[in-house]
Short mmCIF file of C-alpha atoms in Angstrom, two decimals:
data_model
loop_
_atom_site.label_atom_id
_atom_site.label_comp_id
_atom_site.label_asym_id
_atom_site.label_seq_id
_atom_site.Cartn_x
_atom_site.Cartn_y
_atom_site.Cartn_z
CA MET A 59 106.11 78.67 89.02
CA THR A 60 107.62 81.55 87.04
CA GLY A 61 106.98 83.33 83.75
CA TRP A 62 103.63 84.36 82.34
CA ALA A 63 101.94 81.13 83.43
CA GLY A 64 103.09 81.80 86.98
CA PHE A 65 101.86 85.37 86.77
CA GLY A 66 98.45 84.16 85.66
CA VAL A 67 98.20 81.95 88.74
CA VAL A 68 99.33 84.71 91.12
CA ALA A 69 97.10 87.33 89.46
CA GLY A 70 94.05 85.08 89.57
CA ALA A 71 94.65 84.04 93.17
CA SER A 72 95.18 87.69 94.16
CA LEU A 73 91.90 88.68 92.54
CA LEU A 74 90.11 85.92 94.45
CA VAL A 75 91.66 86.93 97.79
CA LEU A 76 90.71 90.57 97.28
CA ALA A 77 87.17 89.62 96.24
CA VAL A 78 86.74 87.57 99.42
CA LEU A 79 88.16 90.38 101.56
CA GLN A 80 85.89 93.02 100.04
CA THR A 81 82.88 90.75 100.42
CA VAL A 82 83.65 90.30 104.12
CA MET A 83 84.23 94.03 104.61
CA PHE A 84 80.95 94.81 102.83
CA ALA A 85 79.09 92.36 105.08
CA VAL A 86 80.59 93.98 108.18
CA GLY A 87 79.77 97.48 106.93
CA HIS A 88 76.21 96.50 106.04
CA ARG A 89 75.71 94.97 109.48
CA ILE A 90 76.97 97.98 111.46
CA GLY A 91 75.34 100.51 109.15
CA ARG A 92 78.39 102.35 107.85
CA TYR A 93 80.63 101.57 104.91
CA ASN A 94 83.78 103.42 105.98
CA VAL A 95 85.05 100.02 107.18
CA VAL A 96 86.27 99.71 103.60
CA ASP A 97 89.20 101.95 104.61
CA VAL A 98 90.30 99.37 107.19
CA GLY A 99 90.44 96.76 104.43
CA TRP A 100 92.67 98.89 102.16
CA GLY A 101 95.97 97.99 103.81
CA LEU A 102 94.88 94.45 104.66
CA GLY A 103 94.24 93.65 101.01
CA PHE A 104 97.81 94.48 100.02
CA VAL A 105 99.17 92.43 102.90
CA GLY A 106 97.16 89.46 101.68
CA VAL A 107 98.42 89.84 98.11
CA ALA A 108 102.05 90.22 99.24
CA TRP A 109 102.01 86.99 101.23
CA LEU A 110 100.05 85.09 98.60
CA ALA A 111 102.58 86.21 95.97
CA LEU A 112 105.43 84.98 98.17
CA LEU A 113 103.84 81.59 98.80
CA VAL A 114 102.45 80.91 95.31
CA GLY A 115 105.05 82.59 93.11
CA GLY A 116 108.25 80.83 92.17
CA GLY A 117 110.45 83.90 91.78
CA ASP A 118 113.29 85.28 93.88
CA PRO A 119 112.50 84.39 97.54
CA VAL A 120 114.76 87.16 98.90
CA ARG A 121 112.89 89.88 97.03
CA GLY A 122 109.59 88.17 97.83
CA TRP A 123 110.28 88.16 101.57
CA LEU A 124 111.47 91.76 101.43
CA LEU A 125 108.30 92.94 99.71
CA ALA A 126 106.06 90.87 102.01
CA VAL A 127 107.65 92.31 105.14
CA LEU A 128 107.61 95.92 103.91
CA VAL A 129 103.99 95.71 102.76
CA THR A 130 102.96 94.02 106.01
CA VAL A 131 104.57 96.70 108.18
CA TRP A 132 102.86 99.42 106.15
CA GLY A 133 99.51 97.69 105.68
CA LEU A 134 98.93 96.59 109.27
CA ARG A 135 99.88 100.02 110.64
CA LEU A 136 97.57 101.76 108.19
CA SER A 137 94.63 99.41 108.83
CA TRP A 138 94.98 99.81 112.59
CA HIS A 139 95.19 103.58 112.20
CA MET A 140 92.02 103.61 110.09
CA TYR A 141 90.23 101.33 112.57
CA VAL A 142 91.06 103.66 115.47
CA LYS A 143 90.12 106.69 113.40
CA CYS A 144 86.71 105.28 112.37
CA ARG A 145 85.79 103.62 115.67
CA GLY A 146 82.96 105.37 117.46
CA HIS A 147 82.24 107.75 114.58
CA GLY A 148 79.49 107.90 111.99
CA GLU A 149 79.72 107.35 108.26
CA ASP A 150 82.44 109.11 106.28
CA PRO A 151 80.96 112.15 104.44
CA ARG A 152 82.61 110.93 101.23
CA TYR A 153 80.52 107.77 101.25
CA VAL A 154 77.35 109.63 102.28
CA GLU A 155 77.80 111.86 99.23
CA LEU A 156 78.61 108.92 96.95
CA LEU A 157 75.60 106.85 98.05
CA ALA A 158 73.31 109.83 97.50
CA LYS A 159 74.74 110.41 94.03
CA TYR A 160 73.49 107.15 92.49
CA ASP A 161 70.00 105.70 92.23
CA GLY A 162 69.18 102.33 93.72
CA PRO A 163 69.41 100.62 97.11
CA PRO A 164 72.34 102.03 99.15
CA ALA A 165 73.72 98.53 99.80
CA ARG A 166 73.89 97.75 96.09
CA VAL A 167 75.51 101.11 95.32
CA ALA A 168 78.06 100.58 98.11
CA ALA A 169 78.87 97.06 96.93
CA ARG A 170 79.63 98.25 93.41
CA ARG A 171 80.92 101.80 93.82
CA VAL A 172 82.82 101.47 97.10
CA PHE A 173 83.88 97.89 97.76
CA GLY A 174 84.05 96.67 94.17
CA THR A 175 85.99 99.74 93.05
CA GLN A 176 88.44 99.43 95.93
CA GLY A 177 89.04 95.74 95.23
CA ALA A 178 89.82 96.49 91.58
CA ALA A 179 92.16 99.32 92.59
CA GLN A 180 93.96 97.06 95.08
CA TRP A 181 94.52 94.43 92.41
CA PHE A 182 95.90 96.93 89.90
CA VAL A 183 98.13 98.80 92.38
CA SER A 184 99.53 95.50 93.70
CA LEU A 185 100.73 94.38 90.23
CA PRO A 186 104.40 95.07 91.12
CA LEU A 187 104.08 92.53 93.96
CA GLN A 188 102.43 90.00 91.68
CA VAL A 189 104.94 90.35 88.84
CA SER A 190 107.93 90.34 91.19
CA ALA A 191 106.75 87.02 92.60
CA VAL A 192 107.43 85.22 89.32
CA THR A 193 110.67 86.89 88.16
CA VAL A 194 114.31 85.94 88.53
CA PRO A 195 116.60 87.15 91.35
CA THR A 196 117.97 90.68 91.28
CA THR A 197 121.63 90.72 90.24
CA GLY A 198 124.36 93.17 89.21
CA PRO A 199 123.65 96.89 88.74
CA ALA A 200 119.91 96.30 89.18
CA ALA A 201 120.58 95.85 92.89
CA VAL A 202 120.96 99.65 93.06
CA ALA A 203 117.28 99.99 92.17
CA LEU A 204 116.37 97.52 94.89
CA GLY A 205 118.37 99.45 97.48
CA ALA A 206 116.92 102.77 96.33
CA GLY A 207 113.47 101.27 96.62
CA VAL A 208 114.03 100.30 100.24
CA VAL A 209 115.29 103.82 101.05
CA LEU A 210 112.31 105.43 99.31
CA TRP A 211 109.93 103.08 101.16
CA ALA A 212 111.54 104.09 104.48
CA VAL A 213 111.18 107.82 103.69
CA GLY A 214 107.56 107.35 102.71
CA PHE A 215 106.70 105.20 105.71
CA GLY A 216 108.32 107.76 108.00
CA PHE A 217 106.31 110.66 106.59
CA GLU A 218 103.05 108.72 106.73
CA ALA A 219 103.47 107.24 110.21
CA ILE A 220 104.90 110.40 111.79
CA GLY A 221 102.28 112.59 110.14
CA ASP A 222 99.43 110.39 111.38
CA ALA A 223 100.87 110.25 114.90
CA GLN A 224 101.39 114.01 115.10
CA LEU A 225 97.86 114.72 113.86
CA ARG A 226 96.36 112.22 116.30
CA ARG A 227 98.10 113.88 119.27
CA PHE A 228 97.08 117.32 118.01
CA LYS A 229 93.41 116.36 117.77
CA ALA A 230 93.46 114.68 121.18
CA ASP A 231 94.21 118.03 122.86
CA PRO A 232 90.92 119.94 123.47
CA ALA A 233 92.85 123.22 123.26
CA ASN A 234 93.38 122.57 119.53
CA ARG A 235 89.68 122.27 118.66
CA GLY A 236 88.99 124.28 115.50
CA ARG A 237 92.70 124.95 114.88
CA ILE A 238 94.80 123.88 111.87
CA MET A 239 97.63 121.41 112.37
CA GLU A 240 100.70 123.23 111.04
CA SER A 241 103.69 121.96 113.01
CA GLY A 242 106.05 119.00 112.63
CA VAL A 243 105.96 117.42 109.18
CA TRP A 244 102.68 119.28 108.61
CA ALA A 245 104.72 122.49 108.35
CA TRP A 246 106.55 121.06 105.33
CA THR A 247 103.62 119.58 103.42
CA ARG A 248 99.87 119.86 103.88
CA HIS A 249 99.51 116.14 103.22
CA PRO A 250 102.48 114.25 104.72
CA ASN A 251 100.49 111.01 104.99
CA TYR A 252 99.49 111.05 101.33
CA PHE A 253 102.99 112.09 100.23
CA GLY A 254 104.45 109.29 102.32
CA ASP A 255 102.07 106.76 100.82
CA ALA A 256 103.06 107.79 97.30
CA CYS A 257 106.80 107.57 98.08
CA LEU A 258 106.31 104.21 99.69
CA TRP A 259 104.61 102.69 96.66
CA TRP A 260 107.18 104.11 94.27
CA GLY A 261 109.76 102.45 96.50
CA LEU A 262 107.98 99.10 96.26
CA TRP A 263 107.82 99.53 92.50
CA LEU A 264 111.58 100.14 92.34
CA ILE A 265 112.16 96.91 94.24
CA ALA A 266 109.97 95.02 91.78
CA ALA A 267 111.57 96.85 88.83
CA SER A 268 115.00 95.54 89.85
CA ALA A 269 114.14 92.39 87.86
CA TRP A 270 112.55 92.26 84.41
CA PRO A 271 109.67 92.73 83.66
CA GLY A 272 108.86 94.50 86.92
CA VAL A 273 109.57 97.88 85.36
CA LEU A 274 106.48 97.44 83.16
CA THR A 275 104.22 97.81 86.22
CA VAL A 276 104.98 101.55 86.42
CA LEU A 277 101.30 102.40 85.92
CA SER A 278 100.52 100.88 89.32
CA PRO A 279 102.39 103.46 91.46
CA SER A 280 101.22 106.10 88.99
CA ALA A 281 97.62 105.11 89.69
CA MET A 282 98.24 105.11 93.45
CA THR A 283 99.70 108.62 93.21
CA TYR A 284 96.68 109.76 91.21
CA PHE A 285 94.33 108.37 93.87
CA LEU A 286 96.31 110.09 96.63
CA VAL A 287 96.57 113.47 94.93
CA VAL A 288 93.44 113.84 92.82
CA ALA A 289 90.76 111.16 93.00
CA THR A 290 90.17 110.42 96.68
CA GLY A 291 93.00 112.09 98.56
CA ALA A 292 94.60 115.50 98.84
CA ARG A 293 92.49 117.51 96.36
CA LEU A 294 89.26 116.22 97.87
CA LEU A 295 90.43 117.01 101.40
CA GLU A 296 91.53 120.49 100.35
CA LYS A 297 88.02 121.14 99.06
CA SER A 298 86.46 120.22 102.40
CA MET A 299 89.04 122.19 104.41
CA SER A 300 89.03 125.37 102.32
CA GLY A 301 86.36 127.11 104.38
CA ARG A 302 88.02 126.59 107.76
CA PRO A 303 89.50 129.69 109.49
CA GLY A 304 93.24 129.96 108.93
CA TYR A 305 93.43 127.35 106.18
CA ALA A 306 94.03 129.86 103.38
CA GLU A 307 97.07 131.20 105.24
CA TYR A 308 98.26 127.64 105.87
CA GLN A 309 97.96 126.95 102.13
CA ARG A 310 100.01 130.06 101.33
CA ARG A 311 102.87 129.05 103.62
CA THR A 312 102.95 125.28 103.21
CA SER A 313 103.66 123.09 100.20
CA PHE A 314 100.66 121.21 98.82
CA PHE A 315 102.28 117.78 98.41
CA VAL A 316 106.06 117.55 97.99
CA PRO A 317 107.74 118.73 101.24
CA ARG A 318 109.71 122.00 101.33
CA PRO A 319 110.59 124.52 104.07
CA PRO A 320 107.54 126.61 105.01
CA ARG A 321 107.26 130.24 103.92
CA ARG A 322 107.19 132.96 106.53
CA ARG A 323 103.89 134.15 107.92
CA ALA A 324 102.35 137.21 106.32
CA VAL A 325 102.96 140.39 108.34
CA GLY A 326 100.02 142.64 109.22
#
């Protein structure tokens, strides 16, 4: 099924899948007493939408398979990374602060403000996948956009995966306790994982935009970039890190978001 009728089916089914996922993640979080499990469900939700779009949509199967594979590689890696990161730790301070901010039972606040909000964000950000699933094959000059999208996805995935791996090894060394990670890709940007995530989703958008009307979903990667930079990502992390010894010097030398060669250390 293609066209707007097909999009309605894919969009509705995607909303249902994400609602079920967030309900399950909320139940797990409520049972274990911490709601940071929502972060594990972030990547999984997009994987679910990508495969549902491929199976339900009647658009170009080549582009559908490409998007499904790329989203799956990214989403499963990210969800596993978040699972390992959260395992054995307490609640994320972000969610502690959020639950304390609103009146009412914590479970109800978490259901609405954490899991409900994330489900809505997943649906909106995944619109390029949904629209692409019901559009015609990519042909002619538009194939350049598809190829550029794959390259941009690869750059983004590399920054995110390498950045996470380097930080994990750094933190595993007891000698680095209390120190700032400032080598590898972390010497080029203070947030290589967030930068990589943004690049990756702009790449997925380019792939979807290679066939009309995929280009109209440009607000989806824009929203993802806003989340990563302002709402829940880099700016929020900078605020929590600002008081750590050496971080001000790290900020002076290293780009905030877009990678560039690091400045020299201050002398004296």
